[in-house]
Amino acid sequence: MRKRNAETSLTRDVIAALNALPGFLAWRSQAGMVKSRGGGWVHLAPAGTADVVGLYGPHGVFFAVETKATHQDACKCETCSAQRAWGEAVVTRGGKYMRARSVHAVLRALTEVSPDRMALP
């Protein structure tokens, strides 16, 4: 059996915690391209798309959580730069976005304001 890496475990735990909250629907989002068994390429979500995306509340507020287990917040690598740009695009369009290193950080962000306003920093 393959051992899960820390970010995969964090992503799984964030999804489980969010889906346990009333009004949340969260799922894993895979970005990039993968080779299919048939040899062709399958296009996934655009580069930079957050690890966890979903909807909240009766009006379907879009939210995204980028889980971070290894890269530092100031990381300038191509992947982290694409993730920051994608997060800015989500916020500009009225969605909620955050980068998180723990489930506790996500839950804390959700409790800092009224759940109806769901402000993810």
CSV table of C-alpha atoms in Angstrom, one decimal:
chain,number,residue,atom,x,y,z
A,1,MET,CA,0.0,0.0,0.0
A,2,ARG,CA,1.3,3.5,-0.9
A,3,LYS,CA,1.9,5.8,2.0
A,4,ARG,CA,0.0,9.1,1.8
A,5,ASN,CA,2.1,12.3,1.9
A,6,ALA,CA,1.4,15.0,4.5
A,7,GLU,CA,-0.4,17.3,2.1
A,8,THR,CA,-2.7,14.5,0.9
A,9,SER,CA,-3.7,13.7,4.5
A,10,LEU,CA,-4.2,17.4,5.3
A,11,THR,CA,-6.4,17.8,2.2
A,12,ARG,CA,-8.5,14.7,3.1
A,13,ASP,CA,-8.9,16.0,6.7
A,14,VAL,CA,-10.0,19.5,5.6
A,15,ILE,CA,-12.6,18.0,3.2
A,16,ALA,CA,-14.0,15.8,6.0
A,17,ALA,CA,-14.1,18.6,8.5
A,18,LEU,CA,-15.9,21.0,6.1
A,19,ASN,CA,-18.4,18.3,5.0
A,20,ALA,CA,-19.2,17.7,8.6
A,21,LEU,CA,-20.3,21.3,9.0
A,22,PRO,CA,-23.9,22.3,8.2
A,23,GLY,CA,-24.3,24.0,4.8
A,24,PHE,CA,-20.9,22.9,3.3
A,25,LEU,CA,-20.2,20.8,0.3
A,26,ALA,CA,-16.4,20.3,-0.3
A,27,TRP,CA,-14.4,18.1,-2.6
A,28,ARG,CA,-10.9,17.5,-3.9
A,29,SER,CA,-9.8,19.3,-7.0
A,30,GLN,CA,-6.9,17.9,-9.0
A,31,ALA,CA,-5.1,20.4,-11.3
A,32,GLY,CA,-2.8,19.8,-14.3
A,33,MET,CA,-2.7,16.9,-16.7
A,34,VAL,CA,-2.3,13.2,-16.3
A,35,LYS,CA,-1.6,10.4,-18.8
A,36,SER,CA,-4.5,8.0,-19.2
A,37,ARG,CA,-4.1,4.2,-19.3
A,38,GLY,CA,-4.8,4.5,-23.0
A,39,GLY,CA,-1.8,6.8,-23.4
A,40,GLY,CA,-3.7,10.0,-24.0
A,41,TRP,CA,-3.7,13.1,-21.8
A,42,VAL,CA,-6.5,14.0,-19.5
A,43,HIS,CA,-6.8,17.7,-18.7
A,44,LEU,CA,-7.8,18.4,-15.1
A,45,ALA,CA,-8.6,21.7,-13.4
A,46,PRO,CA,-6.4,24.7,-14.5
A,47,ALA,CA,-3.0,25.1,-13.0
A,48,GLY,CA,-3.1,26.8,-9.6
A,49,THR,CA,-6.6,25.6,-8.7
A,50,ALA,CA,-6.9,25.0,-4.9
A,51,ASP,CA,-6.8,21.5,-3.4
A,52,VAL,CA,-10.2,21.8,-1.8
A,53,VAL,CA,-13.1,23.6,-3.5
A,54,GLY,CA,-16.8,23.7,-2.7
A,55,LEU,CA,-20.0,25.6,-2.0
A,56,TYR,CA,-21.4,27.0,1.2
A,57,GLY,CA,-24.9,28.1,2.3
A,58,PRO,CA,-28.2,28.4,0.6
A,59,HIS,CA,-26.9,30.8,-2.1
A,60,GLY,CA,-23.9,28.6,-3.0
A,61,VAL,CA,-21.0,30.8,-2.1
A,62,PHE,CA,-17.9,29.4,-3.8
A,63,PHE,CA,-14.9,28.7,-1.5
A,64,ALA,CA,-11.4,27.3,-2.0
A,65,VAL,CA,-8.7,26.1,0.4
A,66,GLU,CA,-5.1,25.6,-0.7
A,67,THR,CA,-3.6,23.0,1.7
A,68,LYS,CA,0.1,23.6,2.4
A,69,ALA,CA,2.2,21.0,4.2
A,70,THR,CA,5.7,21.8,2.8
A,71,HIS,CA,6.1,25.1,0.9
A,72,GLN,CA,6.6,28.2,2.9
A,73,ASP,CA,4.0,31.1,2.5
A,74,ALA,CA,6.6,33.2,0.7
A,75,CYS,CA,7.6,30.5,-1.8
A,76,LYS,CA,8.1,31.9,-5.3
A,77,CYS,CA,8.1,28.6,-7.2
A,78,GLU,CA,5.9,28.3,-10.3
A,79,THR,CA,3.3,26.2,-8.6
A,80,CYS,CA,2.9,28.5,-5.6
A,81,SER,CA,2.7,31.6,-7.8
A,82,ALA,CA,0.0,30.0,-9.9
A,83,GLN,CA,-1.9,29.1,-6.7
A,84,ARG,CA,-1.7,32.7,-5.4
A,85,ALA,CA,-2.9,34.1,-8.8
A,86,TRP,CA,-5.8,31.6,-8.8
A,87,GLY,CA,-6.8,32.5,-5.3
A,88,GLU,CA,-6.8,36.2,-6.2
A,89,ALA,CA,-9.1,35.5,-9.1
A,90,VAL,CA,-11.5,33.7,-6.8
A,91,VAL,CA,-11.6,36.6,-4.4
A,92,THR,CA,-12.0,39.1,-7.1
A,93,ARG,CA,-15.1,37.3,-8.4
A,94,GLY,CA,-16.7,37.2,-4.9
A,95,GLY,CA,-15.5,33.8,-3.7
A,96,LYS,CA,-13.6,32.9,-0.6
A,97,TYR,CA,-10.1,31.6,-0.6
A,98,MET,CA,-7.4,30.7,2.0
A,99,ARG,CA,-4.1,28.8,2.3
A,100,ALA,CA,-4.1,26.5,5.3
A,101,ARG,CA,-1.5,24.4,7.1
A,102,SER,CA,-4.0,22.7,9.4
A,103,VAL,CA,-7.7,21.7,9.8
A,104,HIS,CA,-7.7,23.9,12.9
A,105,ALA,CA,-6.7,27.0,10.8
A,106,VAL,CA,-9.6,26.4,8.4
A,107,LEU,CA,-12.1,26.0,11.3
A,108,ARG,CA,-10.7,29.0,13.1
A,109,ALA,CA,-11.1,31.1,10.0
A,110,LEU,CA,-14.7,30.0,9.7
A,111,THR,CA,-15.5,30.9,13.3
A,112,GLU,CA,-13.9,34.4,13.3
A,113,VAL,CA,-17.0,35.9,11.6
A,114,SER,CA,-20.7,35.1,11.3
A,115,PRO,CA,-21.0,31.7,9.4
A,116,ASP,CA,-23.4,33.5,7.0
A,117,ARG,CA,-20.5,35.7,5.9
A,118,MET,CA,-17.9,33.0,5.8
A,119,ALA,CA,-14.7,35.0,5.5
A,120,LEU,CA,-11.7,32.9,4.6
A,121,PRO,CA,-8.6,35.0,4.9
